[in-house]
Amino acid sequence: MVLYTLFEHAAGYSVFKVNGSEEVGALLPEVQEAVTDLERFGRLVKLVAFSPFKNAANALENINSISEGVVHDDLKTFLESNVTNLYVR
């Protein structure tokens, strides 16, 4: 199963592709061990797309929107141009 994860950071938005992840097995010791091993983690998680914020004011505006449960236009554009393409292929 492939899972795509949105990560919001002070620097911008990113989408990661997580291979072979199961929610049920997430707490297994083998899975937790894989997360702490950079090589194994790199095989499980790949960066698909990244969009930096334009400046500090833009970052604050975007993060405030997220905290209020509102999809900012920047996030909407980022998701439309990156995530929808993953499902169209």
Short mmCIF file of N, CA and C in Angstrom, two decimals:
data_model
loop_
_atom_site.label_atom_id
_atom_site.label_comp_id
_atom_site.label_asym_id
_atom_site.label_seq_id
_atom_site.Cartn_x
_atom_site.Cartn_y
_atom_site.Cartn_z
N MET A 1 0.84 -1.18 0.00
CA MET A 1 0.00 0.00 0.00
C MET A 1 0.89 1.25 0.00
N VAL A 2 0.53 2.22 -0.81
CA VAL A 2 1.26 3.48 -0.87
C VAL A 2 0.42 4.56 -0.20
N LEU A 3 1.07 5.33 0.64
CA LEU A 3 0.42 6.41 1.36
C LEU A 3 1.15 7.70 1.07
N TYR A 4 0.43 8.77 0.78
CA TYR A 4 1.04 10.08 0.58
C TYR A 4 0.73 10.93 1.81
N THR A 5 1.77 11.58 2.34
CA THR A 5 1.64 12.35 3.58
C THR A 5 2.02 13.80 3.33
N LEU A 6 1.16 14.71 3.76
CA LEU A 6 1.45 16.14 3.70
C LEU A 6 2.15 16.54 4.98
N PHE A 7 3.26 17.27 4.85
CA PHE A 7 4.01 17.74 6.01
C PHE A 7 4.08 19.25 5.94
N GLU A 8 3.57 19.91 6.98
CA GLU A 8 3.65 21.37 7.05
C GLU A 8 4.81 21.73 7.96
N HIS A 9 5.66 22.62 7.49
CA HIS A 9 6.85 23.02 8.24
C HIS A 9 7.00 24.53 8.13
N ALA A 10 7.79 25.12 8.99
CA ALA A 10 8.02 26.57 8.94
C ALA A 10 8.63 27.00 7.61
N ALA A 11 9.30 26.06 6.92
CA ALA A 11 9.93 26.38 5.63
C ALA A 11 8.97 26.25 4.46
N GLY A 12 7.93 25.42 4.60
CA GLY A 12 6.99 25.24 3.50
C GLY A 12 6.24 23.92 3.61
N TYR A 13 5.60 23.55 2.52
CA TYR A 13 4.83 22.31 2.46
C TYR A 13 5.64 21.26 1.71
N SER A 14 5.47 20.01 2.11
CA SER A 14 6.07 18.91 1.35
C SER A 14 5.12 17.72 1.37
N VAL A 15 5.23 16.91 0.32
CA VAL A 15 4.47 15.67 0.23
C VAL A 15 5.48 14.54 0.16
N PHE A 16 5.26 13.52 0.99
CA PHE A 16 6.11 12.34 1.03
C PHE A 16 5.32 11.12 0.62
N LYS A 17 5.98 10.22 -0.08
CA LYS A 17 5.40 8.94 -0.44
C LYS A 17 5.92 7.92 0.57
N VAL A 18 5.01 7.24 1.26
CA VAL A 18 5.38 6.24 2.26
C VAL A 18 5.03 4.87 1.70
N ASN A 19 6.04 4.04 1.46
CA ASN A 19 5.84 2.71 0.89
C ASN A 19 5.69 1.67 1.99
N GLY A 20 4.79 0.72 1.76
CA GLY A 20 4.67 -0.43 2.64
C GLY A 20 4.25 -0.11 4.05
N SER A 21 3.51 0.93 4.25
CA SER A 21 3.09 1.31 5.59
C SER A 21 1.70 0.75 5.88
N GLU A 22 1.54 0.22 7.06
CA GLU A 22 0.25 -0.24 7.53
C GLU A 22 -0.01 0.40 8.87
N GLU A 23 -1.17 0.98 9.03
CA GLU A 23 -1.51 1.62 10.30
C GLU A 23 -1.53 0.59 11.43
N VAL A 24 -1.99 -0.61 11.13
CA VAL A 24 -2.09 -1.65 12.15
C VAL A 24 -0.71 -2.03 12.69
N GLY A 25 0.30 -2.09 11.82
CA GLY A 25 1.63 -2.51 12.24
C GLY A 25 2.55 -1.40 12.66
N ALA A 26 2.05 -0.18 12.74
CA ALA A 26 2.90 0.98 13.02
C ALA A 26 3.59 0.91 14.38
N LEU A 27 3.02 0.22 15.32
CA LEU A 27 3.59 0.16 16.66
C LEU A 27 4.49 -1.05 16.88
N LEU A 28 4.64 -1.88 15.85
CA LEU A 28 5.53 -3.04 15.98
C LEU A 28 6.97 -2.59 16.17
N PRO A 29 7.75 -3.30 16.96
CA PRO A 29 9.15 -2.92 17.19
C PRO A 29 9.96 -2.83 15.90
N GLU A 30 9.69 -3.70 14.91
CA GLU A 30 10.44 -3.67 13.65
C GLU A 30 10.19 -2.36 12.90
N VAL A 31 8.95 -1.90 12.94
CA VAL A 31 8.60 -0.65 12.25
C VAL A 31 9.24 0.53 12.96
N GLN A 32 9.17 0.55 14.26
CA GLN A 32 9.78 1.64 15.02
C GLN A 32 11.29 1.66 14.84
N GLU A 33 11.89 0.50 14.72
CA GLU A 33 13.33 0.38 14.49
C GLU A 33 13.70 0.95 13.11
N ALA A 34 12.86 0.69 12.11
CA ALA A 34 13.12 1.17 10.75
C ALA A 34 13.13 2.69 10.70
N VAL A 35 12.31 3.32 11.52
CA VAL A 35 12.23 4.78 11.54
C VAL A 35 13.50 5.39 12.11
N THR A 36 14.15 4.70 13.03
CA THR A 36 15.37 5.25 13.63
C THR A 36 16.61 4.95 12.80
N ASP A 37 16.52 4.07 11.82
CA ASP A 37 17.63 3.74 10.94
C ASP A 37 17.47 4.53 9.65
N LEU A 38 18.36 5.50 9.40
CA LEU A 38 18.23 6.41 8.26
C LEU A 38 18.18 5.67 6.93
N GLU A 39 18.98 4.65 6.75
CA GLU A 39 18.99 3.92 5.48
C GLU A 39 17.65 3.23 5.24
N ARG A 40 17.15 2.55 6.26
CA ARG A 40 15.86 1.87 6.13
C ARG A 40 14.72 2.87 5.98
N PHE A 41 14.80 3.97 6.70
CA PHE A 41 13.78 5.01 6.61
C PHE A 41 13.76 5.59 5.19
N GLY A 42 14.95 5.79 4.60
CA GLY A 42 15.04 6.32 3.24
C GLY A 42 14.42 5.42 2.20
N ARG A 43 14.38 4.12 2.46
CA ARG A 43 13.72 3.19 1.55
C ARG A 43 12.21 3.22 1.71
N LEU A 44 11.74 3.62 2.88
CA LEU A 44 10.30 3.66 3.14
C LEU A 44 9.66 4.99 2.75
N VAL A 45 10.40 6.08 2.90
CA VAL A 45 9.84 7.41 2.71
C VAL A 45 10.63 8.19 1.65
N LYS A 46 9.92 8.71 0.65
CA LYS A 46 10.56 9.50 -0.41
C LYS A 46 9.85 10.85 -0.55
N LEU A 47 10.64 11.90 -0.73
CA LEU A 47 10.08 13.23 -0.97
C LEU A 47 9.53 13.28 -2.39
N VAL A 48 8.27 13.67 -2.52
CA VAL A 48 7.62 13.77 -3.83
C VAL A 48 7.64 15.22 -4.32
N ALA A 49 7.32 16.16 -3.42
CA ALA A 49 7.26 17.56 -3.82
C ALA A 49 7.50 18.46 -2.61
N PHE A 50 8.04 19.65 -2.87
CA PHE A 50 8.27 20.64 -1.82
C PHE A 50 7.95 22.02 -2.36
N SER A 51 7.29 22.84 -1.56
CA SER A 51 6.98 24.21 -1.94
C SER A 51 7.33 25.12 -0.77
N PRO A 52 8.40 25.91 -0.92
CA PRO A 52 8.79 26.80 0.18
C PRO A 52 7.84 28.01 0.27
N PHE A 53 7.71 28.53 1.48
CA PHE A 53 6.95 29.77 1.64
C PHE A 53 7.76 30.92 1.07
N LYS A 54 7.07 31.95 0.59
CA LYS A 54 7.74 33.08 -0.06
C LYS A 54 8.55 33.92 0.93
N ASN A 55 8.01 34.09 2.12
CA ASN A 55 8.68 34.87 3.16
C ASN A 55 8.03 34.55 4.50
N ALA A 56 8.50 35.18 5.56
CA ALA A 56 7.99 34.89 6.90
C ALA A 56 6.50 35.24 7.05
N ALA A 57 6.10 36.34 6.44
CA ALA A 57 4.69 36.74 6.52
C ALA A 57 3.79 35.72 5.83
N ASN A 58 4.25 35.22 4.69
CA ASN A 58 3.50 34.21 3.94
C ASN A 58 3.43 32.91 4.74
N ALA A 59 4.52 32.54 5.41
CA ALA A 59 4.53 31.34 6.24
C ALA A 59 3.53 31.47 7.38
N LEU A 60 3.52 32.60 8.05
CA LEU A 60 2.60 32.84 9.15
C LEU A 60 1.15 32.78 8.68
N GLU A 61 0.88 33.38 7.55
CA GLU A 61 -0.47 33.37 6.97
C GLU A 61 -0.94 31.94 6.68
N ASN A 62 -0.05 31.13 6.10
CA ASN A 62 -0.39 29.75 5.77
C ASN A 62 -0.61 28.92 7.04
N ILE A 63 0.27 29.04 8.01
CA ILE A 63 0.16 28.25 9.23
C ILE A 63 -1.07 28.67 10.04
N ASN A 64 -1.39 29.95 10.04
CA ASN A 64 -2.61 30.41 10.71
C ASN A 64 -3.84 29.81 10.05
N SER A 65 -3.83 29.73 8.74
CA SER A 65 -4.96 29.12 8.02
C SER A 65 -5.12 27.66 8.43
N ILE A 66 -4.00 26.94 8.50
CA ILE A 66 -4.04 25.52 8.90
C ILE A 66 -4.62 25.39 10.31
N SER A 67 -4.15 26.24 11.22
CA SER A 67 -4.62 26.13 12.61
C SER A 67 -6.11 26.45 12.74
N GLU A 68 -6.65 27.19 11.77
CA GLU A 68 -8.07 27.53 11.78
C GLU A 68 -8.89 26.55 10.95
N GLY A 69 -8.22 25.55 10.37
CA GLY A 69 -8.92 24.56 9.56
C GLY A 69 -9.32 25.05 8.18
N VAL A 70 -8.60 26.05 7.69
CA VAL A 70 -8.88 26.63 6.37
C VAL A 70 -7.76 26.26 5.41
N VAL A 71 -8.13 25.88 4.20
CA VAL A 71 -7.12 25.57 3.18
C VAL A 71 -6.71 26.86 2.50
N HIS A 72 -5.47 27.28 2.71
CA HIS A 72 -4.93 28.50 2.10
C HIS A 72 -4.77 28.27 0.60
N ASP A 73 -4.87 29.33 -0.18
CA ASP A 73 -4.72 29.22 -1.64
C ASP A 73 -3.38 28.61 -2.04
N ASP A 74 -2.31 28.93 -1.30
CA ASP A 74 -0.99 28.35 -1.59
C ASP A 74 -1.01 26.83 -1.44
N LEU A 75 -1.63 26.35 -0.36
CA LEU A 75 -1.73 24.91 -0.12
C LEU A 75 -2.60 24.25 -1.18
N LYS A 76 -3.70 24.88 -1.52
CA LYS A 76 -4.60 24.34 -2.55
C LYS A 76 -3.87 24.20 -3.88
N THR A 77 -3.13 25.22 -4.27
CA THR A 77 -2.36 25.19 -5.51
C THR A 77 -1.30 24.10 -5.47
N PHE A 78 -0.59 24.00 -4.35
CA PHE A 78 0.44 22.98 -4.18
C PHE A 78 -0.14 21.58 -4.32
N LEU A 79 -1.25 21.32 -3.64
CA LEU A 79 -1.86 19.99 -3.70
C LEU A 79 -2.41 19.68 -5.08
N GLU A 80 -3.05 20.66 -5.71
CA GLU A 80 -3.61 20.45 -7.05
C GLU A 80 -2.52 20.15 -8.07
N SER A 81 -1.39 20.81 -7.94
CA SER A 81 -0.32 20.62 -8.94
C SER A 81 0.55 19.40 -8.65
N ASN A 82 0.51 18.87 -7.44
CA ASN A 82 1.38 17.74 -7.11
C ASN A 82 0.63 16.45 -6.78
N VAL A 83 -0.37 16.52 -5.96
CA VAL A 83 -1.05 15.30 -5.51
C VAL A 83 -2.03 14.79 -6.55
N THR A 84 -2.79 15.66 -7.18
CA THR A 84 -3.75 15.18 -8.18
C THR A 84 -3.02 14.50 -9.34
N ASN A 85 -1.82 14.95 -9.66
CA ASN A 85 -1.03 14.32 -10.73
C ASN A 85 -0.66 12.89 -10.37
N LEU A 86 -0.51 12.60 -9.10
CA LEU A 86 -0.13 11.25 -8.67
C LEU A 86 -1.24 10.25 -8.94
N TYR A 87 -2.48 10.70 -8.90
CA TYR A 87 -3.61 9.81 -9.09
C TYR A 87 -4.11 9.76 -10.53
N VAL A 88 -3.69 10.74 -11.34
CA VAL A 88 -4.11 10.80 -12.74
C VAL A 88 -3.29 9.84 -13.59
N ARG A 89 -2.03 9.61 -13.23
CA ARG A 89 -1.11 8.80 -14.02
C ARG A 89 -1.63 7.44 -14.31
#
